[in-house]
Tab-separated table of N, CA and C in Angstrom:
chain	number	residue	atom	x	y	z
D	23	VAL	N	4.033	-6.713	-13.947
D	23	VAL	CA	3.749	-7.733	-14.938
D	23	VAL	C	2.591	-7.192	-15.955
D	24	MET	N	1.693	-6.344	-15.356
D	24	MET	CA	0.668	-5.824	-16.280
D	24	MET	C	1.185	-4.815	-17.209
D	25	LEU	N	2.216	-4.085	-16.907
D	25	LEU	CA	2.871	-3.107	-17.718
D	25	LEU	C	3.414	-3.850	-19.012
D	26	THR	N	4.157	-4.967	-18.717
D	26	THR	CA	4.697	-5.798	-19.746
D	26	THR	C	3.741	-6.299	-20.700
D	27	LEU	N	2.650	-6.889	-20.161
D	27	LEU	CA	1.577	-7.538	-20.915
D	27	LEU	C	1.002	-6.414	-21.869
D	28	SER	N	0.817	-5.170	-21.250
D	28	SER	CA	0.035	-4.195	-21.934
D	28	SER	C	0.899	-3.572	-23.163
D	29	HIS	N	2.145	-4.020	-23.114
D	29	HIS	CA	3.079	-3.467	-24.143
D	29	HIS	C	3.650	-4.571	-25.073
D	30	THR	N	3.027	-5.722	-25.017
D	30	THR	CA	3.425	-6.917	-25.866
D	30	THR	C	2.978	-6.678	-27.145
D	31	CYS	N	1.782	-6.431	-27.519
D	31	CYS	CA	1.128	-6.289	-28.815
D	31	CYS	C	-0.139	-5.619	-28.639
D	32	ARG	N	-0.811	-5.131	-29.715
D	32	ARG	CA	-2.081	-4.486	-29.585
D	32	ARG	C	-3.245	-5.263	-28.915
D	33	THR	N	-3.265	-6.533	-29.322
D	33	THR	CA	-4.265	-7.445	-28.821
D	33	THR	C	-4.177	-7.516	-27.209
D	34	TRP	N	-3.008	-7.753	-26.838
D	34	TRP	CA	-2.746	-7.973	-25.341
D	34	TRP	C	-3.009	-6.585	-24.633
D	35	ARG	N	-2.649	-5.441	-25.367
D	35	ARG	CA	-2.854	-4.319	-24.722
D	35	ARG	C	-4.316	-3.974	-24.572
D	36	ASP	N	-5.058	-4.220	-25.597
D	36	ASP	CA	-6.601	-4.058	-25.524
D	36	ASP	C	-7.216	-4.921	-24.393
D	37	ALA	N	-6.697	-6.207	-24.302
D	37	ALA	CA	-7.244	-7.130	-23.402
D	37	ALA	C	-6.872	-6.673	-21.932
D	38	SER	N	-5.653	-6.309	-21.782
D	38	SER	CA	-5.271	-5.785	-20.366
D	38	SER	C	-6.040	-4.578	-19.994
D	39	LEU	N	-6.253	-3.693	-20.912
D	39	LEU	CA	-6.852	-2.458	-20.519
D	39	LEU	C	-8.313	-2.691	-20.223
D	40	GLU	N	-8.905	-3.666	-20.827
D	40	GLU	CA	-10.378	-4.007	-20.540
D	40	GLU	C	-10.506	-4.718	-19.250
D	41	GLY	N	-9.486	-5.429	-18.889
D	41	GLY	CA	-9.616	-6.247	-17.623
D	41	GLY	C	-9.131	-5.369	-16.370
D	42	LYS	N	-10.096	-4.628	-15.844
D	42	LYS	CA	-9.627	-3.706	-14.794
D	42	LYS	C	-9.178	-4.519	-13.538
D	43	ILE	N	-9.738	-5.718	-13.368
D	43	ILE	CA	-9.267	-6.522	-12.136
D	43	ILE	C	-7.847	-6.766	-12.324
D	44	LEU	N	-7.296	-6.893	-13.422
D	44	LEU	CA	-5.825	-7.239	-13.559
D	44	LEU	C	-4.875	-6.132	-13.030
D	45	TRP	N	-5.485	-4.938	-12.785
D	45	TRP	CA	-4.632	-3.825	-12.348
D	45	TRP	C	-4.906	-3.534	-10.854
D	46	THR	N	-5.631	-4.388	-10.081
D	46	THR	CA	-5.963	-4.094	-8.806
D	46	THR	C	-4.798	-4.291	-7.689
D	47	PHE	N	-3.787	-5.060	-8.171
D	47	PHE	CA	-2.568	-5.069	-7.116
D	47	PHE	C	-1.604	-3.931	-7.502
D	48	VAL	N	-1.691	-2.997	-6.651
D	48	VAL	CA	-0.971	-1.783	-6.946
D	48	VAL	C	0.519	-1.692	-6.468
D	49	PRO	N	1.452	-1.809	-7.422
D	49	PRO	CA	2.814	-1.815	-7.058
D	49	PRO	C	3.308	-0.347	-6.626
D	50	LEU	N	4.177	-0.303	-5.653
D	50	LEU	CA	4.683	1.011	-5.088
D	50	LEU	C	6.032	1.283	-5.691
D	51	PHE	N	6.207	1.291	-7.054
D	51	PHE	CA	7.546	1.559	-7.524
D	51	PHE	C	7.822	3.120	-7.569
D	52	SER	N	6.747	3.774	-7.926
D	52	SER	CA	6.745	5.248	-7.953
D	52	SER	C	5.337	5.762	-7.873
D	53	ILE	N	5.171	7.051	-7.720
D	53	ILE	CA	3.838	7.731	-7.707
D	53	ILE	C	3.154	7.547	-9.129
D	54	SER	N	3.912	7.675	-10.135
D	54	SER	CA	3.233	7.605	-11.579
D	54	SER	C	2.751	6.214	-11.742
D	55	ILE	N	3.501	5.150	-11.343
D	55	ILE	CA	2.982	3.748	-11.515
D	55	ILE	C	1.872	3.412	-10.712
D	56	ALA	N	1.844	3.901	-9.512
D	56	ALA	CA	0.759	3.594	-8.499
D	56	ALA	C	-0.482	4.283	-9.092
D	57	ASN	N	-0.326	5.628	-9.714
D	57	ASN	CA	-1.441	6.261	-10.152
D	57	ASN	C	-1.949	5.674	-11.380
D	58	LEU	N	-1.113	5.153	-12.210
D	58	LEU	CA	-1.467	4.481	-13.401
D	58	LEU	C	-2.334	3.167	-13.024
D	59	TYR	N	-2.020	2.299	-12.118
D	59	TYR	CA	-2.711	1.183	-11.670
D	59	TYR	C	-3.979	1.595	-11.111
D	60	LEU	N	-4.071	2.630	-10.326
D	60	LEU	CA	-5.306	3.123	-9.617
D	60	LEU	C	-6.252	3.596	-10.808
D	61	GLY	N	-5.739	4.233	-11.762
D	61	GLY	CA	-6.634	4.673	-12.810
D	61	GLY	C	-7.215	3.560	-13.729
D	62	ARG	N	-6.369	2.620	-13.992
D	62	ARG	CA	-6.721	1.422	-14.853
D	62	ARG	C	-7.618	0.476	-14.083
D	63	SER	N	-7.545	0.550	-12.763
D	63	SER	CA	-8.399	-0.436	-11.989
D	63	SER	C	-9.687	0.180	-11.580
D	64	SER	N	-9.769	1.409	-11.693
D	64	SER	CA	-10.959	2.226	-11.183
D	64	SER	C	-12.264	1.711	-11.864
D	65	PRO	N	-13.282	1.554	-11.047
D	65	PRO	CA	-13.552	1.961	-9.700
D	65	PRO	C	-13.235	0.815	-8.667
D	66	LEU	N	-12.642	-0.301	-9.030
D	66	LEU	CA	-12.506	-1.384	-8.171
D	66	LEU	C	-11.677	-1.216	-6.999
D	67	PRO	N	-11.886	-2.014	-5.890
D	67	PRO	CA	-11.008	-1.835	-4.717
D	67	PRO	C	-9.602	-2.462	-5.077
D	68	VAL	N	-8.579	-2.027	-4.451
D	68	VAL	CA	-7.232	-2.498	-4.642
D	68	VAL	C	-6.457	-3.069	-3.433
D	69	VAL	N	-5.363	-3.752	-3.706
D	69	VAL	CA	-4.540	-4.569	-2.864
D	69	VAL	C	-3.231	-3.801	-2.778
D	70	VAL	N	-2.747	-3.385	-1.548
D	70	VAL	CA	-1.436	-2.823	-1.426
D	70	VAL	C	-0.638	-3.539	-0.502
D	71	GLN	N	0.610	-3.956	-0.884
D	71	GLN	CA	1.508	-4.565	0.115
D	71	GLN	C	2.834	-3.739	0.106
D	72	TYR	N	3.419	-3.530	1.251
D	72	TYR	CA	4.612	-2.706	1.335
D	72	TYR	C	5.404	-3.112	2.472
D	73	SER	N	6.734	-2.787	2.380
D	73	SER	CA	7.682	-3.119	3.452
D	73	SER	C	8.586	-1.995	3.465
D	74	TYR	N	8.801	-1.418	4.716
D	74	TYR	CA	9.698	-0.320	4.837
D	74	TYR	C	11.104	-0.613	4.454
D	75	SER	N	11.555	-1.869	4.468
D	75	SER	CA	12.945	-2.202	4.070
D	75	SER	C	13.189	-1.678	2.599
D	76	LYS	N	12.241	-1.788	1.774
D	76	LYS	CA	12.288	-1.293	0.368
D	76	LYS	C	12.507	0.265	0.390
D	77	PHE	N	11.881	0.975	1.269
D	77	PHE	CA	11.875	2.493	1.162
D	77	PHE	C	13.177	3.044	1.604
D	78	THR	N	13.948	2.327	2.506
D	78	THR	CA	15.133	2.979	2.903
D	78	THR	C	16.339	2.825	1.735
D	79	ARG	N	15.942	2.085	0.873
D	79	ARG	CA	16.808	1.982	-0.365
D	79	ARG	C	16.297	2.744	-1.565
D	80	ARG	N	15.113	2.946	-1.655
D	80	ARG	CA	14.465	3.703	-2.922
D	80	ARG	C	13.546	4.589	-2.331
D	81	LEU	N	13.972	5.906	-2.333
D	81	LEU	CA	13.010	6.856	-1.918
D	81	LEU	C	11.740	7.052	-2.754
D	82	ARG	N	11.742	6.689	-4.022
D	82	ARG	CA	10.518	6.744	-4.843
D	82	ARG	C	9.536	5.762	-4.420
D	83	HIS	N	9.908	4.686	-3.809
D	83	HIS	CA	8.977	3.707	-3.237
D	83	HIS	C	8.278	4.318	-2.034
D	84	ALA	N	8.986	5.020	-1.246
D	84	ALA	CA	8.419	5.670	0.100
D	84	ALA	C	7.455	6.832	-0.502
D	85	ASP	N	7.869	7.508	-1.529
D	85	ASP	CA	7.069	8.772	-1.909
D	85	ASP	C	5.649	8.130	-2.520
D	86	ALA	N	5.769	6.913	-3.171
D	86	ALA	CA	4.529	6.343	-3.662
D	86	ALA	C	3.625	5.793	-2.496
D	87	LEU	N	4.225	5.271	-1.464
D	87	LEU	CA	3.414	5.021	-0.269
D	87	LEU	C	2.848	6.149	0.320
D	88	ARG	N	3.638	7.162	0.531
D	88	ARG	CA	3.038	8.474	1.194
D	88	ARG	C	1.916	8.955	0.431
D	89	TRP	N	2.126	8.973	-0.907
D	89	TRP	CA	1.062	9.447	-1.814
D	89	TRP	C	-0.243	8.569	-1.621
D	90	LEU	N	0.008	7.224	-1.777
D	90	LEU	CA	-1.162	6.309	-1.748
D	90	LEU	C	-1.985	6.397	-0.386
D	91	LEU	N	-1.264	6.512	0.744
D	91	LEU	CA	-1.912	6.527	1.896
D	91	LEU	C	-2.635	7.794	2.171
D	92	ARG	N	-2.633	8.742	1.407
D	92	ARG	CA	-3.310	10.040	1.638
D	92	ARG	C	-4.833	9.664	1.231
D	93	ASP	N	-5.047	8.731	0.455
D	93	ASP	CA	-6.359	8.356	0.020
D	93	ASP	C	-6.579	6.814	0.051
D	94	LEU	N	-7.170	6.157	1.201
D	94	LEU	CA	-7.216	4.766	1.315
D	94	LEU	C	-8.712	4.420	0.952
D	95	SER	N	-9.425	5.197	0.249
D	95	SER	CA	-10.863	5.006	-0.010
D	95	SER	C	-11.080	3.671	-0.794
D	96	ARG	N	-10.153	3.364	-1.630
D	96	ARG	CA	-10.281	2.098	-2.432
D	96	ARG	C	-9.451	0.879	-2.046
D	97	VAL	N	-8.783	1.093	-0.987
D	97	VAL	CA	-7.856	0.000	-0.507
D	97	VAL	C	-8.770	-1.151	0.169
D	98	ARG	N	-8.722	-2.398	-0.322
D	98	ARG	CA	-9.472	-3.516	0.165
D	98	ARG	C	-8.548	-4.264	0.998
D	99	GLU	N	-7.232	-4.402	0.694
D	99	GLU	CA	-6.219	-5.210	1.377
D	99	GLU	C	-4.980	-4.421	1.501
D	100	LEU	N	-4.528	-4.454	2.768
D	100	LEU	CA	-3.248	-3.839	3.105
D	100	LEU	C	-2.353	-4.719	3.951
D	101	VAL	N	-1.202	-5.039	3.372
D	101	VAL	CA	-0.210	-5.843	4.033
D	101	VAL	C	1.018	-4.920	4.377
D	102	HIS	N	1.297	-4.899	5.644
D	102	HIS	CA	2.316	-3.973	6.155
D	102	HIS	C	3.334	-4.846	6.884
D	103	VAL	N	4.588	-4.811	6.212
D	103	VAL	CA	5.668	-5.525	6.744
D	103	VAL	C	6.586	-4.493	7.259
D	104	ASP	N	6.778	-4.550	8.598
D	104	ASP	CA	7.586	-3.445	9.230
D	104	ASP	C	8.966	-3.970	9.782
D	105	ASN	N	9.826	-2.888	9.995
D	105	ASN	CA	10.993	-3.079	10.694
D	105	ASN	C	11.244	-1.778	11.335
D	106	LEU	N	11.287	-1.708	12.687
D	106	LEU	CA	11.278	-0.413	13.419
D	106	LEU	C	12.379	0.502	12.901
D	107	ALA	N	13.576	-0.019	12.603
D	107	ALA	CA	14.705	0.912	12.017
D	107	ALA	C	14.263	1.511	10.696
D	108	ASP	N	13.597	0.748	9.832
D	108	ASP	CA	13.148	1.147	8.580
D	108	ASP	C	12.120	2.173	8.746
D	109	TRP	N	11.073	1.948	9.663
D	109	TRP	CA	10.108	2.918	10.009
D	109	TRP	C	10.571	4.234	10.298
D	110	ASN	N	11.568	4.251	11.204
D	110	ASN	CA	12.210	5.557	11.580
D	110	ASN	C	12.868	6.234	10.516
D	111	GLU	N	13.492	5.584	9.530
D	111	GLU	CA	14.192	6.190	8.465
D	111	GLU	C	13.215	6.742	7.489
D	112	VAL	N	12.080	6.132	7.253
D	112	VAL	CA	10.986	6.796	6.463
D	112	VAL	C	10.379	7.942	7.107
D	113	ALA	N	10.088	7.717	8.460
D	113	ALA	CA	9.539	8.855	9.196
D	113	ALA	C	10.343	10.136	8.997
D	114	ARG	N	11.660	10.064	8.945
D	114	ARG	CA	12.509	11.207	8.905
D	114	ARG	C	12.529	11.745	7.442
D	115	GLY	N	11.739	11.279	6.556
D	115	GLY	CA	11.802	11.512	5.092
D	115	GLY	C	11.351	12.855	4.670
D	116	GLY	N	10.730	13.644	5.579
D	116	GLY	CA	10.377	15.023	5.131
D	116	GLY	C	9.076	15.480	5.872
D	117	ASP	N	8.673	16.664	5.581
D	117	ASP	CA	7.654	17.204	6.477
D	117	ASP	C	6.261	16.755	5.933
D	118	HIS	N	6.185	16.029	4.768
D	118	HIS	CA	4.901	15.623	4.304
D	118	HIS	C	4.580	14.195	4.837
D	119	TRP	N	5.448	13.587	5.679
D	119	TRP	CA	5.271	12.255	6.263
D	119	TRP	C	5.112	12.426	7.911
D	120	ASP	N	4.165	11.737	8.390
D	120	ASP	CA	4.126	11.603	9.904
D	120	ASP	C	3.637	10.217	10.233
D	121	GLU	N	3.756	9.851	11.436
D	121	GLU	CA	3.455	8.582	11.942
D	121	GLU	C	1.882	8.433	12.029
D	122	THR	N	1.057	9.426	11.897
D	122	THR	CA	-0.303	9.341	11.895
D	122	THR	C	-0.873	9.551	10.552
D	123	ILE	N	-0.093	9.185	9.476
D	123	ILE	CA	-0.538	9.400	8.146
D	123	ILE	C	-1.774	8.702	7.854
D	124	PHE	N	-2.049	7.549	8.534
D	124	PHE	CA	-3.300	6.817	8.286
D	124	PHE	C	-4.531	7.470	8.696
D	125	ASN	N	-4.324	8.488	9.582
D	125	ASN	CA	-5.480	9.324	9.982
D	125	ASN	C	-5.963	10.404	9.013
D	126	HIS	N	-5.167	10.527	7.842
D	126	HIS	CA	-5.620	11.327	6.882
D	126	HIS	C	-6.719	10.865	5.955
D	127	SER	N	-6.960	9.730	6.087
D	127	SER	CA	-8.011	9.202	5.092
D	127	SER	C	-8.782	8.064	5.720
D	128	ALA	N	-10.052	7.932	5.521
D	128	ALA	CA	-10.688	6.651	6.052
D	128	ALA	C	-10.586	5.544	4.965
D	129	ALA	N	-10.762	4.411	5.423
D	129	ALA	CA	-10.516	3.249	4.567
D	129	ALA	C	-11.825	2.428	4.629
D	130	PRO	N	-12.966	2.857	4.056
D	130	PRO	CA	-14.166	2.193	4.227
D	130	PRO	C	-14.340	0.828	3.594
D	131	GLN	N	-13.430	0.525	2.625
D	131	GLN	CA	-13.465	-0.871	1.888
D	131	GLN	C	-12.403	-1.834	2.478
D	132	LEU	N	-11.660	-1.409	3.415
D	132	LEU	CA	-10.573	-2.227	4.005
D	132	LEU	C	-11.215	-3.368	4.705
D	133	GLU	N	-10.879	-4.596	4.144
D	133	GLU	CA	-11.415	-5.839	4.607
D	133	GLU	C	-10.285	-6.663	5.198
D	134	VAL	N	-9.072	-6.656	4.734
D	134	VAL	CA	-7.908	-7.443	5.123
D	134	VAL	C	-6.778	-6.476	5.478
D	135	LEU	N	-6.310	-6.700	6.729
D	135	LEU	CA	-5.110	-5.920	7.181
D	135	LEU	C	-4.288	-7.029	7.822
D	136	GLN	N	-3.009	-7.127	7.207
D	136	GLN	CA	-2.094	-8.137	7.652
D	136	GLN	C	-0.867	-7.336	8.029
D	137	LEU	N	-0.328	-7.587	9.327
D	137	LEU	CA	0.863	-6.953	9.952
D	137	LEU	C	1.886	-8.025	10.090
D	138	VAL	N	2.973	-7.771	9.589
D	138	VAL	CA	4.093	-8.807	9.656
D	138	VAL	C	5.293	-8.187	10.248
D	139	ARG	N	5.874	-8.862	11.262
D	139	ARG	CA	7.168	-8.520	11.833
D	139	ARG	C	7.024	-7.159	12.557
D	140	ILE	N	5.937	-6.889	13.119
D	140	ILE	CA	5.731	-5.692	13.820
D	140	ILE	C	6.435	-5.815	15.337
D	141	ALA	N	7.378	-4.962	15.697
D	141	ALA	CA	8.182	-5.051	16.883
D	141	ALA	C	7.865	-3.996	17.816
D	142	SER	N	6.833	-3.280	17.615
D	142	SER	CA	6.394	-2.215	18.555
D	142	SER	C	5.038	-1.846	18.298
D	143	THR	N	4.379	-1.405	19.549
D	143	THR	CA	2.841	-1.040	19.436
D	143	THR	C	2.755	0.274	18.805
D	144	ASP	N	3.826	0.990	18.530
D	144	ASP	CA	3.711	2.377	17.876
D	144	ASP	C	2.886	2.228	16.557
D	145	ILE	N	2.984	1.148	15.783
D	145	ILE	CA	2.336	1.010	14.580
D	145	ILE	C	0.762	1.129	14.716
D	146	PHE	N	0.332	0.620	15.822
D	146	PHE	CA	-1.158	0.706	16.065
D	146	PHE	C	-1.579	2.093	16.233
D	147	GLN	N	-0.732	3.051	16.774
D	147	GLN	CA	-1.102	4.436	16.883
D	147	GLN	C	-1.194	5.025	15.598
D	148	SER	N	-0.328	4.675	14.573
D	148	SER	CA	-0.435	5.217	13.269
D	148	SER	C	-1.456	4.677	12.417
D	149	LEU	N	-2.107	3.499	12.815
D	149	LEU	CA	-3.104	2.863	12.134
D	149	LEU	C	-4.457	3.496	12.577
D	150	GLY	N	-4.489	4.734	12.677
D	150	GLY	CA	-5.759	5.365	13.200
D	150	GLY	C	-6.953	5.128	12.328
D	151	CYS	N	-6.796	4.714	11.022
D	151	CYS	CA	-7.802	4.373	10.193
D	151	CYS	C	-8.685	3.263	10.717
D	152	LEU	N	-8.132	2.367	11.553
D	152	LEU	CA	-8.851	1.253	12.127
D	152	LEU	C	-10.049	1.729	12.964
D	153	LYS	N	-10.022	2.990	13.514
D	153	LYS	CA	-11.012	3.468	14.322
D	153	LYS	C	-12.271	3.634	13.413
D	154	SER	N	-12.137	3.988	12.268
D	154	SER	CA	-13.335	4.330	11.355
D	154	SER	C	-13.659	3.073	10.549
D	155	VAL	N	-12.747	2.177	10.364
D	155	VAL	CA	-13.085	1.085	9.542
D	155	VAL	C	-13.334	-0.235	10.126
D	156	HIS	N	-13.197	-0.398	11.468
D	156	HIS	CA	-13.301	-1.734	12.082
D	156	HIS	C	-14.427	-2.469	11.595
D	157	PRO	N	-15.564	-2.064	11.415
D	157	PRO	CA	-16.721	-2.898	10.898
D	157	PRO	C	-16.477	-3.523	9.680
D	158	SER	N	-15.647	-2.995	8.751
D	158	SER	CA	-15.430	-3.696	7.581
D	158	SER	C	-14.221	-4.692	7.510
D	159	VAL	N	-13.327	-4.536	8.410
D	159	VAL	CA	-12.161	-5.467	8.597
D	159	VAL	C	-12.747	-6.756	8.936
D	160	ARG	N	-12.499	-7.797	8.149
D	160	ARG	CA	-12.914	-9.187	8.406
D	160	ARG	C	-11.721	-10.139	8.604
D	161	ASP	N	-10.563	-9.598	8.336
D	161	ASP	CA	-9.471	-10.516	8.421
D	161	ASP	C	-8.233	-9.661	8.963
D	162	LEU	N	-7.901	-9.746	10.183
D	162	LEU	CA	-6.809	-8.979	10.760
D	162	LEU	C	-5.798	-10.090	11.138
D	163	GLY	N	-4.625	-10.042	10.508
D	163	GLY	CA	-3.462	-11.116	10.748
D	163	GLY	C	-2.406	-10.345	11.409
D	164	LEU	N	-1.846	-10.979	12.395
D	164	LEU	CA	-0.534	-10.650	13.007
D	164	LEU	C	0.437	-11.799	12.904
D	165	PHE	N	1.427	-11.612	12.222
D	165	PHE	CA	2.410	-12.632	11.847
D	165	PHE	C	3.890	-12.224	12.337
D	166	SER	N	4.394	-13.041	13.186
D	166	SER	CA	5.831	-12.904	13.703
D	166	SER	C	5.947	-11.529	14.438
D	167	CYS	N	4.860	-11.203	15.222
D	167	CYS	CA	4.881	-9.879	15.906
D	167	CYS	C	5.203	-10.042	17.310
D	168	ASN	N	5.848	-9.003	17.900
D	168	ASN	CA	6.241	-9.112	19.262
D	168	ASN	C	5.677	-7.791	19.800
D	169	LEU	N	4.585	-7.730	20.455
D	169	LEU	CA	3.870	-6.563	20.915
D	169	LEU	C	3.929	-6.349	22.353
D	170	ARG	N	4.949	-6.545	22.987
D	170	ARG	CA	5.098	-6.265	24.465
D	170	ARG	C	5.196	-4.988	24.818
């Protein structure tokens, strides 16, 4: 939406570029789009929502997620919608991805972590960032999860 608004006319472009908060919901369409939103929202914390079902159909989405997860320092809210089959598909995506990717970066501003449709406890092993950020997390949501 913000890209459309910023290309409507000069007035709207100027207004959208001045409103950093408008760029804090980072879409994972591609690395270049995610980088654009991070740049335009800087230094504000950001919100990231992702689902692995998108990534099995569009590799550029998976690449954007991999890139973003390398530096979680500005992520305030992370919504993770999982499907184990999709997780396995993305995990096979190359040597720059592994199930401990969250261990590569601390998430000191992470306040909200929502996990949706998690069917395996394996995801908690990959969420190693929780070890370093648990004091800042104020909202941990588990929705439709089966963690036996």
